[in-house]
Amino acid sequence: MILTYLILIIYALLLLIVFLYSLVQFDLYLKYRMQSQKRKIKQFKSWPKVTIQLPVFNENYVVERLINQVVQLDYPKEKIEFQVLDDSTDESMIKTIKLVENYQNLGINIKHIWRKNRVGFKAGALKEGLKKAEGEFIAVFDADFMPSSDWLKKTIPHFSNEKIGVVQTRWGHLNREDSLLTKIQAFALDFHFTLEQVGRNLSKHFINFNGTAGVWRKTCIIDAGNWQGDTLTEDLDLSYRAQLKSWEFVYLEGVVAEAELPAIMSATRSQQFRWNKGAAENFSKNFKKVLQSSEVSLRTKIHSFFHLLNSSMFLVVLLLAIISVPLLFIKATHPELKWFFYAMSILGISTILFLIVYWKSFKSINEQSKVNFFEFIFLFISFFSAAMGLSLHNSIAVLEGHFGKKSAFIRTPKLNNVLENNTYIKKQISVVNILEVCLAIYFAFGIYSAFRLNEYGLLFFHVMLFLGFSFVSYKSIFSK
């Protein structure tokens, strides 16, 4: 009986965490709905000098597309500098050097910067480039991005306010419609780049530079302590350090830079691992500073707590999932505890709150086309099922981050739709893959048990878990 009560207590606490997280997201939704007119900005008397940093590492399939795109940016030729921060160790470097030389011969101010080692990974490359940067402002684009020609002229004017340290723009998705995997990723990222970023920015809460498709004031980077490579999400780290120094951020939902989503599960997994571990590392590194700051409001501290612990929700979901099967048997064999399950069902309102906030972001992204509610429901269920399926993988990343285990910065391979004979695709079945298959079987047992015990309260949850772990397992083991 002690074990039964322990499971019930853990279950209640986990549901409460999910409920509180949903309330924080709903608070952002309310702010997003009340967003006011566009910001009034002043134009510079003359365009300031800008450095465009392009950090690349073994990007054979996209580096040519990237460089060809960014040199087309509409900005005074004498006021723009391009830095290709190349840490490559393969033949892509030869292609990159030739491209840079060709544009140099055309009079473009573009430089190829190569390091002998990858100390600090992307953060180290950005820091190295900053030492030589000519620009007052530093724009960053990852290898898979394709900004429109007017991107700089839409972002730079916001720096006429000297308090602004960063201008971040929204990511678009070049390959959104390619597969269910890319549709799910687009659905999740759209939520972050509409409701979360806008809601936090309007509320004056801390937001984050997203690592790319944004511009920094050079003095802001230096004042905040420069790029540091001690976390896997150097962008989130510098963002928090800058805002703790009272620099203000501007987020532009209406300015979009198109990019490529990971098209295969292995690439998705590596990106997810880095993002989730990095967020946990940043909680350990920066939240104490936020909590102790007398200049940060209580409301912002609460939002920062859930922002930095966002990735830790995967661990909460995994634990909820694992104990949900024993709960079926507890409910069936302990009718005297029905009151507890009725009470816990009230916390199920978090599902409704998630539906509302994701529906809002879905409508916002699709405002130019006919919004299909049934398509939204399909994507909503598919996304949360896939997120559950990745919960074991991401929970390992979160735990490593919280316990300080260091690991290398594993880049997300950009494929440009080249799947056959792609030198960056390396399939390797791991212990985690096997455990994910076991969890799919475990939740299939949960579905079977629901019918056997005539207890259907968790049936849909177990169906989503089964589908999620099955989808992730299949895509990881059998698909490219």
Coordinates of C-alpha atoms in Angstrom, one line a residue:
M1 CA 0.0 0.0 0.0
I2 CA 3.0 2.3 0.6
L3 CA 4.1 1.9 -3.0
T4 CA 0.6 2.6 -4.2
Y5 CA 0.5 5.9 -2.3
L6 CA 4.0 6.8 -3.5
I7 CA 2.9 6.3 -7.1
L8 CA -0.2 8.5 -6.5
I9 CA 1.8 11.2 -4.9
I10 CA 4.4 11.3 -7.8
Y11 CA 1.5 11.2 -10.3
A12 CA -0.2 14.2 -8.6
L13 CA 3.0 16.2 -8.5
L14 CA 3.9 15.6 -12.1
L15 CA 0.3 16.5 -13.2
L16 CA 0.6 19.7 -11.2
I17 CA 3.9 20.6 -12.9
V18 CA 2.3 20.1 -16.3
F19 CA -0.7 22.2 -15.2
L20 CA 1.5 25.1 -14.0
Y21 CA 3.5 25.0 -17.2
S22 CA 0.3 25.2 -19.2
L23 CA -0.8 28.2 -17.2
V24 CA 2.5 30.0 -18.0
Q25 CA 1.9 29.2 -21.7
F26 CA -1.6 30.5 -21.5
D27 CA -0.4 33.7 -19.9
L28 CA 1.8 34.2 -23.0
Y29 CA -1.2 33.5 -25.2
L30 CA -3.2 36.3 -23.4
K31 CA -0.3 38.7 -24.1
Y32 CA 0.0 37.6 -27.7
R33 CA -3.7 38.3 -28.3
M34 CA -3.3 41.8 -26.9
Q35 CA -0.3 42.8 -29.0
S36 CA -0.5 46.4 -30.1
Q37 CA 0.4 48.3 -33.3
K38 CA 3.8 48.0 -34.9
R39 CA 6.8 49.6 -33.2
K40 CA 7.7 53.1 -34.3
I41 CA 11.3 53.2 -35.4
K42 CA 13.7 55.9 -36.6
Q43 CA 15.9 55.5 -39.6
F44 CA 19.6 55.9 -39.3
K45 CA 20.9 59.0 -41.0
S46 CA 23.3 56.7 -42.8
W47 CA 23.4 52.9 -42.8
P48 CA 25.8 51.6 -40.1
K49 CA 28.4 48.9 -41.0
V50 CA 27.2 45.3 -40.6
T51 CA 29.2 42.1 -40.4
I52 CA 27.4 38.9 -41.6
Q53 CA 28.8 35.9 -39.8
L54 CA 28.2 32.5 -41.4
P55 CA 29.4 29.7 -39.1
V56 CA 29.8 26.5 -41.1
F57 CA 31.1 23.0 -40.4
N58 CA 31.2 20.3 -43.1
E59 CA 28.2 21.8 -45.0
N60 CA 29.0 20.4 -48.5
Y61 CA 25.3 20.3 -49.6
V62 CA 24.3 23.8 -48.6
V63 CA 27.3 26.1 -48.3
E64 CA 27.1 27.3 -51.9
R65 CA 23.4 28.0 -51.6
L66 CA 24.0 30.0 -48.4
I67 CA 26.8 32.2 -49.7
N68 CA 25.1 32.8 -53.0
Q69 CA 22.0 33.9 -51.1
V70 CA 23.5 36.2 -48.4
V71 CA 25.7 38.2 -50.9
Q72 CA 22.4 39.3 -52.5
L73 CA 21.4 41.2 -49.4
D74 CA 20.3 44.7 -50.3
Y75 CA 22.6 46.9 -48.4
P76 CA 25.3 49.5 -49.3
K77 CA 28.3 47.6 -50.6
E78 CA 30.8 49.6 -48.6
K79 CA 28.8 49.0 -45.3
I80 CA 28.7 45.3 -45.3
E81 CA 31.2 42.6 -44.5
F82 CA 30.8 38.8 -44.8
Q83 CA 32.7 36.3 -42.6
V84 CA 32.6 32.6 -43.5
L85 CA 33.6 31.1 -40.2
D86 CA 34.6 27.7 -41.4
D87 CA 35.5 24.9 -39.0
S88 CA 35.2 22.3 -41.7
T89 CA 37.4 19.2 -41.8
D90 CA 36.2 17.7 -45.1
E91 CA 36.2 18.6 -48.8
S92 CA 33.5 21.2 -48.4
M93 CA 36.2 23.6 -47.3
I94 CA 37.7 23.6 -50.9
K95 CA 34.3 24.5 -52.3
T96 CA 33.9 27.3 -49.7
I97 CA 37.3 28.8 -50.4
K98 CA 36.7 28.9 -54.2
L99 CA 33.3 30.5 -53.6
V100 CA 34.8 33.2 -51.3
E101 CA 37.6 33.9 -53.8
N102 CA 35.2 34.3 -56.7
Y103 CA 33.1 36.8 -54.8
Q104 CA 36.3 38.6 -53.6
N105 CA 37.2 39.0 -57.3
L106 CA 33.8 40.6 -57.9
G107 CA 34.6 43.2 -55.2
I108 CA 32.6 41.7 -52.4
N109 CA 34.0 42.2 -48.9
I110 CA 34.0 38.5 -47.9
K111 CA 36.5 36.6 -45.8
H112 CA 37.2 33.0 -45.2
I113 CA 38.2 32.3 -41.5
W114 CA 39.4 28.8 -40.7
R115 CA 40.5 27.6 -37.2
K116 CA 42.9 24.8 -36.6
N117 CA 40.7 23.3 -33.9
R118 CA 37.0 23.6 -32.9
V119 CA 37.6 25.0 -29.4
G120 CA 34.3 26.3 -28.2
F121 CA 32.5 24.9 -31.3
K122 CA 30.1 27.4 -32.8
A123 CA 30.6 29.8 -29.9
G124 CA 34.3 29.7 -30.4
A125 CA 33.9 30.4 -34.2
L126 CA 31.7 33.4 -33.5
K127 CA 34.0 34.7 -30.9
E128 CA 37.0 34.3 -33.2
G129 CA 35.2 36.1 -36.0
L130 CA 34.2 38.9 -33.7
K131 CA 37.8 39.8 -33.0
K132 CA 38.2 40.7 -36.7
A133 CA 34.7 42.0 -37.4
E134 CA 34.5 45.4 -39.0
G135 CA 30.7 45.9 -38.3
E136 CA 29.0 47.8 -35.6
F137 CA 26.3 45.1 -35.8
I138 CA 26.7 41.4 -36.2
A139 CA 24.1 39.3 -38.1
V140 CA 24.3 35.5 -37.9
F141 CA 23.0 32.9 -40.3
D142 CA 23.4 29.2 -40.0
A143 CA 24.3 27.2 -43.1
D144 CA 20.7 26.2 -44.0
F145 CA 19.2 29.7 -44.0
M146 CA 18.1 31.8 -47.0
P147 CA 17.3 35.4 -45.9
S148 CA 15.4 37.6 -48.3
S149 CA 17.2 40.5 -49.9
D150 CA 15.5 43.2 -47.8
W151 CA 16.2 41.4 -44.5
L152 CA 18.9 43.8 -43.2
K153 CA 16.9 46.9 -44.1
K154 CA 14.0 45.5 -42.1
T155 CA 16.1 44.7 -39.0
I156 CA 18.9 47.3 -38.7
P157 CA 16.6 50.4 -38.2
H158 CA 15.4 48.9 -34.8
F159 CA 18.9 49.6 -33.5
S160 CA 18.3 53.4 -33.7
N161 CA 17.2 52.8 -30.1
E162 CA 20.6 52.5 -28.3
K163 CA 19.1 50.2 -25.6
I164 CA 18.4 47.5 -28.2
G165 CA 21.1 44.8 -28.1
V166 CA 19.4 42.1 -30.3
V167 CA 16.9 41.9 -33.1
Q168 CA 15.6 38.4 -33.8
T169 CA 13.4 37.4 -36.7
R170 CA 11.1 34.4 -37.3
W171 CA 12.2 31.2 -39.0
G172 CA 10.4 30.0 -42.0
H173 CA 10.5 26.5 -43.3
L174 CA 11.7 25.6 -46.8
N175 CA 10.7 21.9 -46.6
R176 CA 7.7 22.1 -44.3
E177 CA 5.5 19.9 -46.6
D178 CA 8.1 17.2 -47.3
S179 CA 7.0 14.7 -44.7
L180 CA 5.1 14.2 -41.5
L181 CA 8.4 14.6 -39.6
T182 CA 9.0 18.1 -41.1
K183 CA 5.4 19.1 -40.6
I184 CA 5.6 18.2 -36.9
Q185 CA 8.8 20.2 -36.5
A186 CA 7.4 23.2 -38.3
F187 CA 4.2 23.0 -36.1
A188 CA 6.4 23.1 -32.9
L189 CA 8.7 25.8 -34.1
D190 CA 5.9 28.0 -35.3
F191 CA 4.4 27.9 -31.8
H192 CA 7.8 29.1 -30.4
F193 CA 8.3 31.8 -33.0
T194 CA 4.8 33.2 -32.7
L195 CA 3.2 32.8 -29.3
E196 CA 6.2 32.3 -27.1
Q197 CA 8.6 34.8 -28.6
V198 CA 6.0 37.5 -29.1
G199 CA 4.3 36.9 -25.7
R200 CA 7.6 37.1 -23.8
N201 CA 8.8 40.1 -25.8
L202 CA 5.6 42.1 -25.3
S203 CA 5.6 41.2 -21.6
K204 CA 9.2 42.4 -21.2
H205 CA 10.2 38.9 -20.1
F206 CA 13.6 37.4 -21.1
I207 CA 13.5 36.0 -24.7
N208 CA 16.3 34.2 -26.5
F209 CA 18.3 34.9 -29.6
N210 CA 17.7 31.7 -31.6
G211 CA 21.3 31.2 -32.8
T212 CA 20.6 32.4 -36.3
A213 CA 18.5 34.9 -38.3
G214 CA 19.2 37.7 -35.9
V215 CA 21.4 40.7 -35.4
W216 CA 23.5 41.7 -32.4
R217 CA 24.9 45.0 -31.4
K218 CA 28.6 44.3 -31.2
T219 CA 29.0 46.2 -27.9
C220 CA 26.2 44.2 -26.4
I221 CA 28.0 40.9 -27.1
I222 CA 31.2 42.3 -25.5
D223 CA 29.4 43.9 -22.5
A224 CA 27.5 40.6 -21.8
G225 CA 30.8 38.6 -21.6
N226 CA 31.1 37.5 -25.3
W227 CA 30.3 34.1 -26.7
Q228 CA 31.1 31.2 -24.3
G229 CA 31.3 27.6 -25.2
D230 CA 30.5 26.0 -21.8
T231 CA 26.9 25.1 -22.8
L232 CA 25.5 23.5 -26.0
T233 CA 23.2 26.5 -26.5
E234 CA 25.5 29.4 -26.6
D235 CA 22.7 31.6 -28.0
L236 CA 20.4 31.1 -25.0
D237 CA 23.4 31.7 -22.7
L238 CA 24.4 35.0 -24.2
S239 CA 20.8 36.1 -24.4
Y240 CA 20.3 35.7 -20.7
R241 CA 23.6 37.3 -19.8
A242 CA 22.8 40.3 -22.1
Q243 CA 19.3 40.8 -20.6
L244 CA 20.7 40.6 -17.1
K245 CA 22.9 43.5 -18.2
S246 CA 19.6 45.4 -19.0
W247 CA 20.0 45.2 -22.8
E248 CA 16.6 45.1 -24.6
F249 CA 15.7 42.6 -27.3
V250 CA 13.3 43.1 -30.2
Y251 CA 11.5 40.2 -31.8
L252 CA 10.0 40.7 -35.3
E253 CA 7.3 38.1 -36.0
G254 CA 6.6 39.7 -39.5
V255 CA 10.2 39.3 -40.7
V256 CA 10.9 35.8 -41.8
A257 CA 14.2 34.0 -42.8
E258 CA 13.6 30.7 -44.6
A259 CA 15.5 27.6 -43.4
E260 CA 15.7 23.9 -43.8
L261 CA 14.2 21.5 -41.2
P262 CA 16.0 18.3 -40.4
A263 CA 14.6 15.8 -42.9
I264 CA 15.6 12.6 -41.2
M265 CA 15.1 11.3 -37.7
S266 CA 18.8 11.0 -36.9
A267 CA 19.3 14.7 -37.7
T268 CA 16.2 15.6 -35.6
R269 CA 17.5 13.6 -32.7
S270 CA 20.9 15.3 -32.7
Q271 CA 19.3 18.7 -32.9
Q272 CA 16.9 17.9 -30.1
F273 CA 19.6 16.5 -27.9
R274 CA 21.7 19.6 -28.3
W275 CA 18.8 22.0 -27.7
N276 CA 17.4 20.2 -24.7
K277 CA 20.8 19.5 -23.0
G278 CA 21.8 23.1 -23.6
A279 CA 18.7 24.5 -22.0
A280 CA 19.3 22.4 -18.9
E281 CA 22.9 23.6 -18.8
N282 CA 21.7 27.2 -19.0
F283 CA 19.2 26.7 -16.1
S284 CA 22.2 25.6 -14.0
K285 CA 24.3 28.5 -15.2
N286 CA 21.9 31.4 -15.4
F287 CA 18.8 31.0 -13.4
K288 CA 20.4 31.7 -10.0
K289 CA 21.5 35.1 -11.4
V290 CA 18.0 35.8 -12.6
L291 CA 16.5 34.8 -9.2
Q292 CA 19.0 37.0 -7.3
S293 CA 18.6 40.1 -9.6
S294 CA 16.7 42.9 -7.9
E295 CA 16.0 44.4 -11.3
V296 CA 14.0 41.4 -12.6
S297 CA 10.3 41.3 -11.7
L298 CA 8.8 38.3 -10.0
R299 CA 6.6 37.6 -13.0
T300 CA 9.7 37.6 -15.3
K301 CA 11.5 35.3 -12.8
I302 CA 8.6 32.8 -13.0
H303 CA 8.6 32.9 -16.8
S304 CA 12.4 32.5 -16.9
F305 CA 12.1 29.5 -14.6
F306 CA 9.8 27.7 -17.0
H307 CA 11.6 29.0 -20.1
L308 CA 14.9 27.6 -18.9
L309 CA 13.3 24.4 -17.7
N310 CA 11.2 24.0 -20.9
S311 CA 13.3 21.0 -22.0
S312 CA 12.8 19.3 -18.6
M313 CA 9.1 18.8 -19.4
F314 CA 10.3 15.8 -21.4
L315 CA 11.4 14.2 -18.2
V316 CA 8.1 15.0 -16.5
V317 CA 6.2 13.4 -19.5
L318 CA 8.4 10.3 -19.5
L319 CA 7.8 9.7 -15.8
L320 CA 4.1 10.3 -16.2
A321 CA 4.0 7.8 -19.0
I322 CA 5.9 5.1 -17.2
I323 CA 3.7 5.2 -14.0
S324 CA 0.5 5.6 -16.0
V325 CA 0.3 1.8 -16.7
P326 CA 0.5 0.8 -13.0
L327 CA -2.1 3.4 -12.3
L328 CA -4.6 1.4 -14.4
F329 CA -4.2 -1.5 -12.0
I330 CA -4.3 0.7 -8.9
K331 CA -7.6 2.3 -10.1
A332 CA -9.1 -1.1 -10.9
T333 CA -8.1 -2.7 -7.6
H334 CA -8.7 0.2 -5.2
P335 CA -12.3 1.6 -5.8
E336 CA -11.9 3.6 -2.5
L337 CA -9.4 5.8 -4.3
K338 CA -11.9 7.0 -7.0
W339 CA -12.0 10.4 -5.4
F340 CA -8.3 10.8 -6.1
F341 CA -8.7 10.2 -9.8
Y342 CA -11.7 12.5 -10.0
A343 CA -9.7 15.2 -8.3
M344 CA -6.7 14.6 -10.7
S345 CA -9.0 14.9 -13.7
I346 CA -9.4 18.6 -12.9
L347 CA -5.8 19.1 -13.8
G348 CA -6.6 17.7 -17.2
I349 CA -7.6 21.3 -18.1
S350 CA -4.0 21.7 -19.1
T351 CA -4.8 19.7 -22.3
I352 CA -7.5 22.3 -23.1
L353 CA -5.1 25.1 -22.5
F354 CA -2.5 23.6 -24.8
L355 CA -5.1 23.2 -27.5
I356 CA -6.0 26.9 -27.2
V357 CA -2.5 28.2 -27.4
Y358 CA -1.3 25.9 -30.2
W359 CA -4.5 26.7 -32.2
K360 CA -3.7 30.4 -31.9
S361 CA -0.2 30.0 -33.3
F362 CA -1.5 27.7 -36.0
K363 CA -4.1 30.3 -37.1
S364 CA -1.5 33.0 -37.0
I365 CA 0.9 31.2 -39.3
N366 CA -1.8 30.1 -41.7
E367 CA -3.7 33.4 -41.8
Q368 CA -3.1 33.9 -45.5
S369 CA -4.7 30.5 -46.3
K370 CA -7.8 28.7 -45.3
V371 CA -7.3 27.4 -41.7
N372 CA -8.4 23.8 -41.4
F373 CA -9.3 22.8 -37.8
F374 CA -9.1 19.1 -38.6
E375 CA -5.6 19.5 -40.0
F376 CA -4.7 21.3 -36.8
I377 CA -6.0 18.5 -34.6
F378 CA -4.1 16.0 -36.7
L379 CA -0.8 18.0 -36.3
F380 CA -1.5 18.6 -32.6
I381 CA -1.9 14.9 -31.9
S382 CA 1.0 14.0 -34.2
F383 CA 3.3 16.5 -32.6
F384 CA 2.5 15.5 -29.0
S385 CA 2.8 11.8 -29.8
A386 CA 6.2 12.4 -31.5
A387 CA 7.3 14.5 -28.5
M388 CA 6.3 11.7 -26.2
G389 CA 8.2 9.2 -28.4
L390 CA 11.3 11.4 -28.1
S391 CA 10.9 11.8 -24.3
L392 CA 13.4 9.1 -23.4
H393 CA 16.1 10.5 -25.7
N394 CA 15.5 14.0 -24.6
S395 CA 15.3 13.2 -20.9
I396 CA 18.8 11.7 -21.1
A397 CA 19.9 15.0 -22.7
V398 CA 18.2 17.0 -19.9
L399 CA 19.7 14.8 -17.1
E400 CA 23.2 15.2 -18.6
G401 CA 22.7 19.0 -18.7
H402 CA 21.5 19.2 -15.1
F403 CA 24.3 17.0 -13.8
G404 CA 27.0 18.7 -15.7
K405 CA 28.1 16.0 -18.1
K406 CA 30.0 17.6 -20.9
S407 CA 29.7 16.5 -24.5
A408 CA 30.7 17.8 -28.0
F409 CA 28.6 20.1 -30.1
I410 CA 27.1 17.7 -32.6
R411 CA 26.0 19.7 -35.6
T412 CA 22.7 19.0 -37.3
P413 CA 23.4 17.9 -40.8
K414 CA 21.9 20.0 -43.5
L415 CA 20.9 17.8 -46.4
N416 CA 19.3 20.1 -49.1
N417 CA 17.2 17.0 -50.1
V418 CA 20.3 14.9 -50.9
L419 CA 19.4 11.6 -49.2
E420 CA 21.1 9.1 -51.5
N421 CA 24.8 8.5 -50.9
N422 CA 24.9 11.4 -48.4
T423 CA 28.2 11.3 -46.5
Y424 CA 26.7 13.0 -43.5
I425 CA 24.0 10.3 -42.9
K426 CA 25.3 7.7 -40.5
K427 CA 22.8 5.3 -39.1
Q428 CA 23.8 3.5 -35.8
I429 CA 21.4 1.6 -33.6
S430 CA 21.9 2.4 -30.0
V431 CA 20.7 1.1 -26.6
V432 CA 18.3 4.1 -26.5
N433 CA 16.7 2.9 -29.8
I434 CA 16.2 -0.5 -28.3
L435 CA 14.6 0.9 -25.1
E436 CA 12.3 3.0 -27.3
V437 CA 11.1 -0.2 -28.9
C438 CA 10.5 -1.7 -25.5
L439 CA 8.5 1.4 -24.4
A440 CA 6.3 1.0 -27.5
I441 CA 5.6 -2.6 -26.4
Y442 CA 5.1 -1.4 -22.8
F443 CA 2.4 1.1 -23.9
A444 CA 0.8 -1.5 -26.2
F445 CA 0.4 -3.5 -23.0
G446 CA -1.2 -0.4 -21.4
I447 CA -3.8 -0.3 -24.2
Y448 CA -4.5 -4.1 -23.8
S449 CA -4.8 -3.6 -20.0
A450 CA -7.4 -0.8 -20.5
F451 CA -9.7 -3.2 -22.2
R452 CA -8.9 -6.1 -19.9
L453 CA -9.6 -4.0 -16.8
N454 CA -12.4 -1.9 -18.3
E455 CA -10.5 1.3 -17.4
Y456 CA -10.5 3.7 -20.3
G457 CA -9.4 7.0 -18.7
L458 CA -5.8 6.7 -19.9
L459 CA -6.5 4.9 -23.2
F460 CA -6.0 7.8 -25.5
F461 CA -2.8 8.8 -23.6
H462 CA -1.5 5.3 -24.1
V463 CA -2.4 5.2 -27.8
M464 CA -0.5 8.4 -28.3
L465 CA 2.5 7.0 -26.4
F466 CA 2.4 3.8 -28.4
L467 CA 2.2 5.7 -31.7
G468 CA 4.9 8.1 -30.7
F469 CA 7.4 5.5 -29.6
S470 CA 6.6 3.4 -32.6
F471 CA 7.0 6.3 -35.0
V472 CA 10.3 7.4 -33.5
S473 CA 11.6 3.8 -33.4
Y474 CA 10.7 3.1 -37.0
K475 CA 12.2 6.4 -38.3
S476 CA 15.3 5.8 -36.2
I477 CA 16.0 2.2 -37.2
F478 CA 14.4 1.5 -40.6
S479 CA 14.1 4.9 -42.3
K480 CA 16.8 7.1 -43.6

